[in-house]
Amino acid sequence: MGYDESSPDERRASRSDSEAAYERRRRSRNTRRDDSKRERSRDRSGNRKRPRRSRSPVDAPRRRSTSRDRDRGRRNEHRQRRPRNHDDRHGERDSYRHRARDGDYNDRDRDGKQVVKRSGPLPSQADSFAVTQGEEPPKPKEKPNYGNTGALAAASNSVIQSDGSRVVLKYHEPPEARKASPKDQWKLFVFKGEDIIDTVPLSSRSCWLVGREMTVVDLPTEHPSISKQHAVIQFRYIEKRNEFGDKIGKVKPYLIDLESANGTTLNGKKVPESRYLELREKDMIQFGQSTREYVLMLAPKD
């Protein structure tokens, strides 16, 4: 049995050399195996894909220009293959497109004649033939108009005076117009200063027209600032619901200004035009610039 007389350091160095040689052989085998796999994959795919390059603003116009040149070449080859008559038709259509773009095609036809523009429905065959001959087509007859003119409504809402002239009323009663209840005796007291000069029983009728037009008004006034048909005191039947949901109707007086020139005031405030305002007991009304005061009172019930 032999005995190794080498020192421990020598034995450790030889062991490390053998391990390094083994590691080199293993790496070479792995490298050859990877190369063989790469060769087989190249044979299967045919051509290996190129690495993708990053786009840059400089390369973009160059790539677009090459694609445009390629498309232009394909179109030229396609035109050369088509028959001649098809090219003629296509060229004629392109020429009409250019004319339409320039504005010439809208005014002239293919033969160069002036085209008459018309708005509305298409003309009849006779009118078209007259236009081609240079003649003017006959104008259509005006059709009768059966719409409302308002003359009948004005005649029914007017009053004929003694001299034959008509006075059109500016106001007519609404559907809810009613006479006041016999239990409610409304009266209008006319004051001039502190004196009562007149008393008007309003409950005797449903509507009172105030103004200077003596032939149509119900309550005449003589002050020049008051219009011919100035305002109206109208009794109306209005229904309301109570807290239990029941309908309760009652006839009440209302005041409306007929768009007068100098207006109407109620308790010192101007009344809006063409709008009903409910009147209550002890309300004071003034018309125009007149100093007369019209006070509304309700007679006490027995």
PDB file of N, CA, C and O in Angstrom, residues 250-293:
ATOM      1  N   LYS A 250    -117.031  80.406  -5.120  1.00  0.00           N
ATOM      2  CA  LYS A 250    -117.622  81.662  -4.693  1.00  0.00           C
ATOM      3  C   LYS A 250    -117.397  82.706  -5.774  1.00  0.00           C
ATOM      4  O   LYS A 250    -116.374  82.695  -6.466  1.00  0.00           O
ATOM      5  N   VAL A 251    -118.365  83.614  -5.922  1.00  0.00           N
ATOM      6  CA  VAL A 251    -118.266  84.707  -6.880  1.00  0.00           C
ATOM      7  C   VAL A 251    -117.636  85.906  -6.184  1.00  0.00           C
ATOM      8  O   VAL A 251    -118.139  86.375  -5.150  1.00  0.00           O
ATOM      9  N   LYS A 252    -116.526  86.416  -6.782  1.00  0.00           N
ATOM     10  CA  LYS A 252    -115.801  87.536  -6.185  1.00  0.00           C
ATOM     11  C   LYS A 252    -115.515  88.585  -7.256  1.00  0.00           C
ATOM     12  O   LYS A 252    -115.393  88.270  -8.440  1.00  0.00           O
ATOM     13  N   PRO A 253    -115.387  89.859  -6.863  1.00  0.00           N
ATOM     14  CA  PRO A 253    -115.059  90.911  -7.838  1.00  0.00           C
ATOM     15  C   PRO A 253    -113.557  90.963  -8.116  1.00  0.00           C
ATOM     16  O   PRO A 253    -112.728  90.757  -7.227  1.00  0.00           O
ATOM     17  N   TYR A 254    -113.220  91.260  -9.383  1.00  0.00           N
ATOM     18  CA  TYR A 254    -111.831  91.381  -9.813  1.00  0.00           C
ATOM     19  C   TYR A 254    -111.686  92.657 -10.644  1.00  0.00           C
ATOM     20  O   TYR A 254    -112.633  93.135 -11.282  1.00  0.00           O
ATOM     21  N   LEU A 255    -110.469  93.185 -10.661  1.00  0.00           N
ATOM     22  CA  LEU A 255    -110.142  94.383 -11.429  1.00  0.00           C
ATOM     23  C   LEU A 255    -109.088  94.041 -12.463  1.00  0.00           C
ATOM     24  O   LEU A 255    -108.103  93.346 -12.162  1.00  0.00           O
ATOM     25  N   ILE A 256    -109.268  94.539 -13.702  1.00  0.00           N
ATOM     26  CA  ILE A 256    -108.299  94.320 -14.774  1.00  0.00           C
ATOM     27  C   ILE A 256    -108.133  95.616 -15.554  1.00  0.00           C
ATOM     28  O   ILE A 256    -109.117  96.299 -15.875  1.00  0.00           O
ATOM     29  N   ASP A 257    -106.880  95.986 -15.833  1.00  0.00           N
ATOM     30  CA  ASP A 257    -106.564  97.178 -16.623  1.00  0.00           C
ATOM     31  C   ASP A 257    -106.419  96.774 -18.087  1.00  0.00           C
ATOM     32  O   ASP A 257    -105.714  95.812 -18.418  1.00  0.00           O
ATOM     33  N   LEU A 258    -107.072  97.509 -18.990  1.00  0.00           N
ATOM     34  CA  LEU A 258    -107.083  97.188 -20.424  1.00  0.00           C
ATOM     35  C   LEU A 258    -105.973  97.913 -21.171  1.00  0.00           C
ATOM     36  O   LEU A 258    -106.212  98.524 -22.218  1.00  0.00           O
ATOM     37  N   GLU A 259    -104.756  97.823 -20.641  1.00  0.00           N
ATOM     38  CA  GLU A 259    -103.584  98.444 -21.272  1.00  0.00           C
ATOM     39  C   GLU A 259    -103.828  99.930 -21.526  1.00  0.00           C
ATOM     40  O   GLU A 259    -103.591 100.444 -22.632  1.00  0.00           O
ATOM     41  N   SER A 260    -104.307 100.600 -20.515  1.00  0.00           N
ATOM     42  CA  SER A 260    -104.616 102.025 -20.633  1.00  0.00           C
ATOM     43  C   SER A 260    -103.339 102.853 -20.712  1.00  0.00           C
ATOM     44  O   SER A 260    -102.239 102.392 -20.367  1.00  0.00           O
ATOM     45  N   ALA A 261    -103.486 104.087 -21.149  1.00  0.00           N
ATOM     46  CA  ALA A 261    -102.323 104.961 -21.336  1.00  0.00           C
ATOM     47  C   ALA A 261    -101.730 105.413 -20.009  1.00  0.00           C
ATOM     48  O   ALA A 261    -100.503 105.466 -19.843  1.00  0.00           O
ATOM     49  N   ASN A 262    -102.579 105.758 -19.039  1.00  0.00           N
ATOM     50  CA  ASN A 262    -102.092 106.299 -17.761  1.00  0.00           C
ATOM     51  C   ASN A 262    -102.271 105.334 -16.604  1.00  0.00           C
ATOM     52  O   ASN A 262    -101.942 105.691 -15.474  1.00  0.00           O
ATOM     53  N   GLY A 263    -102.772 104.136 -16.854  1.00  0.00           N
ATOM     54  CA  GLY A 263    -102.795 103.097 -15.849  1.00  0.00           C
ATOM     55  C   GLY A 263    -103.902 103.242 -14.819  1.00  0.00           C
ATOM     56  O   GLY A 263    -104.677 104.212 -14.811  1.00  0.00           O
ATOM     57  N   THR A 264    -103.940 102.250 -13.931  1.00  0.00           N
ATOM     58  CA  THR A 264    -104.930 102.184 -12.851  1.00  0.00           C
ATOM     59  C   THR A 264    -104.196 101.861 -11.562  1.00  0.00           C
ATOM     60  O   THR A 264    -103.250 101.068 -11.570  1.00  0.00           O
ATOM     61  N   THR A 265    -104.641 102.470 -10.455  1.00  0.00           N
ATOM     62  CA  THR A 265    -104.012 102.228  -9.156  1.00  0.00           C
ATOM     63  C   THR A 265    -105.027 101.598  -8.219  1.00  0.00           C
ATOM     64  O   THR A 265    -106.218 101.934  -8.245  1.00  0.00           O
ATOM     65  N   LEU A 266    -104.546 100.660  -7.401  1.00  0.00           N
ATOM     66  CA  LEU A 266    -105.348  99.990  -6.379  1.00  0.00           C
ATOM     67  C   LEU A 266    -104.648 100.174  -5.039  1.00  0.00           C
ATOM     68  O   LEU A 266    -103.533  99.681  -4.855  1.00  0.00           O
ATOM     69  N   ASN A 267    -105.294 100.924  -4.154  1.00  0.00           N
ATOM     70  CA  ASN A 267    -104.722 101.250  -2.835  1.00  0.00           C
ATOM     71  C   ASN A 267    -103.359 101.928  -2.965  1.00  0.00           C
ATOM     72  O   ASN A 267    -102.419 101.641  -2.216  1.00  0.00           O
ATOM     73  N   GLY A 268    -103.225 102.794  -3.951  1.00  0.00           N
ATOM     74  CA  GLY A 268    -101.999 103.554  -4.136  1.00  0.00           C
ATOM     75  C   GLY A 268    -100.926 102.851  -4.943  1.00  0.00           C
ATOM     76  O   GLY A 268     -99.875 103.442  -5.208  1.00  0.00           O
ATOM     77  N   LYS A 269    -101.152 101.609  -5.379  1.00  0.00           N
ATOM     78  CA  LYS A 269    -100.177 100.845  -6.168  1.00  0.00           C
ATOM     79  C   LYS A 269    -100.710 100.614  -7.577  1.00  0.00           C
ATOM     80  O   LYS A 269    -101.904 100.346  -7.749  1.00  0.00           O
ATOM     81  N   LYS A 270     -99.801 100.701  -8.551  1.00  0.00           N
ATOM     82  CA  LYS A 270    -100.209 100.547  -9.948  1.00  0.00           C
ATOM     83  C   LYS A 270    -100.573  99.104 -10.250  1.00  0.00           C
ATOM     84  O   LYS A 270     -99.890  98.167  -9.824  1.00  0.00           O
ATOM     85  N   VAL A 271    -101.662  98.951 -10.993  1.00  0.00           N
ATOM     86  CA  VAL A 271    -102.163  97.616 -11.351  1.00  0.00           C
ATOM     87  C   VAL A 271    -101.456  97.150 -12.621  1.00  0.00           C
ATOM     88  O   VAL A 271    -101.351  97.919 -13.590  1.00  0.00           O
ATOM     89  N   PRO A 272    -100.948  95.902 -12.676  1.00  0.00           N
ATOM     90  CA  PRO A 272    -100.348  95.403 -13.933  1.00  0.00           C
ATOM     91  C   PRO A 272    -101.396  95.267 -15.038  1.00  0.00           C
ATOM     92  O   PRO A 272    -102.569  95.026 -14.783  1.00  0.00           O
ATOM     93  N   GLU A 273    -100.939  95.434 -16.266  1.00  0.00           N
ATOM     94  CA  GLU A 273    -101.856  95.412 -17.412  1.00  0.00           C
ATOM     95  C   GLU A 273    -102.312  93.992 -17.725  1.00  0.00           C
ATOM     96  O   GLU A 273    -101.535  93.034 -17.599  1.00  0.00           O
ATOM     97  N   SER A 274    -103.585  93.896 -18.146  1.00  0.00           N
ATOM     98  CA  SER A 274    -104.183  92.634 -18.623  1.00  0.00           C
ATOM     99  C   SER A 274    -104.020  91.500 -17.613  1.00  0.00           C
ATOM    100  O   SER A 274    -103.700  90.373 -17.984  1.00  0.00           O
ATOM    101  N   ARG A 275    -104.248  91.805 -16.358  1.00  0.00           N
ATOM    102  CA  ARG A 275    -104.126  90.793 -15.310  1.00  0.00           C
ATOM    103  C   ARG A 275    -105.192  91.037 -14.248  1.00  0.00           C
ATOM    104  O   ARG A 275    -105.374  92.173 -13.790  1.00  0.00           O
ATOM    105  N   TYR A 276    -105.884  89.957 -13.873  1.00  0.00           N
ATOM    106  CA  TYR A 276    -106.943  90.071 -12.873  1.00  0.00           C
ATOM    107  C   TYR A 276    -106.340  90.190 -11.476  1.00  0.00           C
ATOM    108  O   TYR A 276    -105.432  89.443 -11.107  1.00  0.00           O
ATOM    109  N   LEU A 277    -106.911  91.140 -10.703  1.00  0.00           N
ATOM    110  CA  LEU A 277    -106.559  91.301  -9.291  1.00  0.00           C
ATOM    111  C   LEU A 277    -107.847  91.249  -8.478  1.00  0.00           C
ATOM    112  O   LEU A 277    -108.818  91.954  -8.799  1.00  0.00           O
ATOM    113  N   GLU A 278    -107.846  90.420  -7.453  1.00  0.00           N
ATOM    114  CA  GLU A 278    -109.042  90.282  -6.624  1.00  0.00           C
ATOM    115  C   GLU A 278    -109.272  91.544  -5.786  1.00  0.00           C
ATOM    116  O   GLU A 278    -108.340  92.100  -5.205  1.00  0.00           O
ATOM    117  N   LEU A 279    -110.535  91.986  -5.757  1.00  0.00           N
ATOM    118  CA  LEU A 279    -110.922  93.153  -4.963  1.00  0.00           C
ATOM    119  C   LEU A 279    -111.528  92.696  -3.636  1.00  0.00           C
ATOM    120  O   LEU A 279    -112.241  91.692  -3.582  1.00  0.00           O
ATOM    121  N   ARG A 280    -111.235  93.452  -2.616  1.00  0.00           N
ATOM    122  CA  ARG A 280    -111.770  93.167  -1.285  1.00  0.00           C
ATOM    123  C   ARG A 280    -112.477  94.415  -0.748  1.00  0.00           C
ATOM    124  O   ARG A 280    -112.370  95.514  -1.304  1.00  0.00           O
ATOM    125  N   GLU A 281    -113.187  94.206   0.328  1.00  0.00           N
ATOM    126  CA  GLU A 281    -113.943  95.302   0.918  1.00  0.00           C
ATOM    127  C   GLU A 281    -112.985  96.417   1.385  1.00  0.00           C
ATOM    128  O   GLU A 281    -111.892  96.159   1.876  1.00  0.00           O
ATOM    129  N   LYS A 282    -113.423  97.664   1.144  1.00  0.00           N
ATOM    130  CA  LYS A 282    -112.699  98.893   1.497  1.00  0.00           C
ATOM    131  C   LYS A 282    -111.491  99.142   0.608  1.00  0.00           C
ATOM    132  O   LYS A 282    -110.627  99.959   0.959  1.00  0.00           O
ATOM    133  N   ASP A 283    -111.393  98.460  -0.536  1.00  0.00           N
ATOM    134  CA  ASP A 283    -110.331  98.770  -1.503  1.00  0.00           C
ATOM    135  C   ASP A 283    -110.654 100.072  -2.222  1.00  0.00           C
ATOM    136  O   ASP A 283    -111.817 100.359  -2.554  1.00  0.00           O
ATOM    137  N   MET A 284    -109.614 100.854  -2.511  1.00  0.00           N
ATOM    138  CA  MET A 284    -109.776 102.143  -3.187  1.00  0.00           C
ATOM    139  C   MET A 284    -109.134 102.082  -4.572  1.00  0.00           C
ATOM    140  O   MET A 284    -107.970 101.677  -4.711  1.00  0.00           O
ATOM    141  N   ILE A 285    -109.880 102.492  -5.582  1.00  0.00           N
ATOM    142  CA  ILE A 285    -109.438 102.435  -6.982  1.00  0.00           C
ATOM    143  C   ILE A 285    -109.394 103.858  -7.530  1.00  0.00           C
ATOM    144  O   ILE A 285    -110.286 104.673  -7.254  1.00  0.00           O
ATOM    145  N   GLN A 286    -108.358 104.141  -8.358  1.00  0.00           N
ATOM    146  CA  GLN A 286    -108.242 105.404  -9.074  1.00  0.00           C
ATOM    147  C   GLN A 286    -107.858 105.098 -10.520  1.00  0.00           C
ATOM    148  O   GLN A 286    -107.019 104.228 -10.791  1.00  0.00           O
ATOM    149  N   PHE A 287    -108.485 105.852 -11.450  1.00  0.00           N
ATOM    150  CA  PHE A 287    -108.263 105.635 -12.881  1.00  0.00           C
ATOM    151  C   PHE A 287    -107.524 106.833 -13.454  1.00  0.00           C
ATOM    152  O   PHE A 287    -107.967 107.994 -13.306  1.00  0.00           O
ATOM    153  N   GLY A 288    -106.391 106.563 -14.141  1.00  0.00           N
ATOM    154  CA  GLY A 288    -105.623 107.628 -14.771  1.00  0.00           C
ATOM    155  C   GLY A 288    -105.104 108.632 -13.751  1.00  0.00           C
ATOM    156  O   GLY A 288    -104.642 108.277 -12.658  1.00  0.00           O
ATOM    157  N   GLN A 289    -105.195 109.947 -14.135  1.00  0.00           N
ATOM    158  CA  GLN A 289    -104.751 111.038 -13.258  1.00  0.00           C
ATOM    159  C   GLN A 289    -105.916 111.694 -12.522  1.00  0.00           C
ATOM    160  O   GLN A 289    -105.747 112.752 -11.903  1.00  0.00           O
ATOM    161  N   SER A 290    -107.061 111.038 -12.578  1.00  0.00           N
ATOM    162  CA  SER A 290    -108.237 111.602 -11.912  1.00  0.00           C
ATOM    163  C   SER A 290    -108.082 111.518 -10.398  1.00  0.00           C
ATOM    164  O   SER A 290    -107.539 110.550  -9.863  1.00  0.00           O
ATOM    165  N   THR A 291    -108.618 112.570  -9.699  1.00  0.00           N
ATOM    166  CA  THR A 291    -108.542 112.590  -8.236  1.00  0.00           C
ATOM    167  C   THR A 291    -109.730 111.884  -7.593  1.00  0.00           C
ATOM    168  O   THR A 291    -109.772 111.780  -6.356  1.00  0.00           O
ATOM    169  N   ARG A 292    -110.676 111.436  -8.368  1.00  0.00           N
ATOM    170  CA  ARG A 292    -111.826 110.743  -7.799  1.00  0.00           C
ATOM    171  C   ARG A 292    -111.398 109.370  -7.276  1.00  0.00           C
ATOM    172  O   ARG A 292    -110.603 108.678  -7.906  1.00  0.00           O
ATOM    173  N   GLU A 293    -111.977 109.014  -6.147  1.00  0.00           N
ATOM    174  CA  GLU A 293    -111.665 107.746  -5.502  1.00  0.00           C
ATOM    175  C   GLU A 293    -112.912 106.865  -5.515  1.00  0.00           C
ATOM    176  O   GLU A 293    -114.000 107.316  -5.151  1.00  0.00           O
TER     177      GLU A 293
END
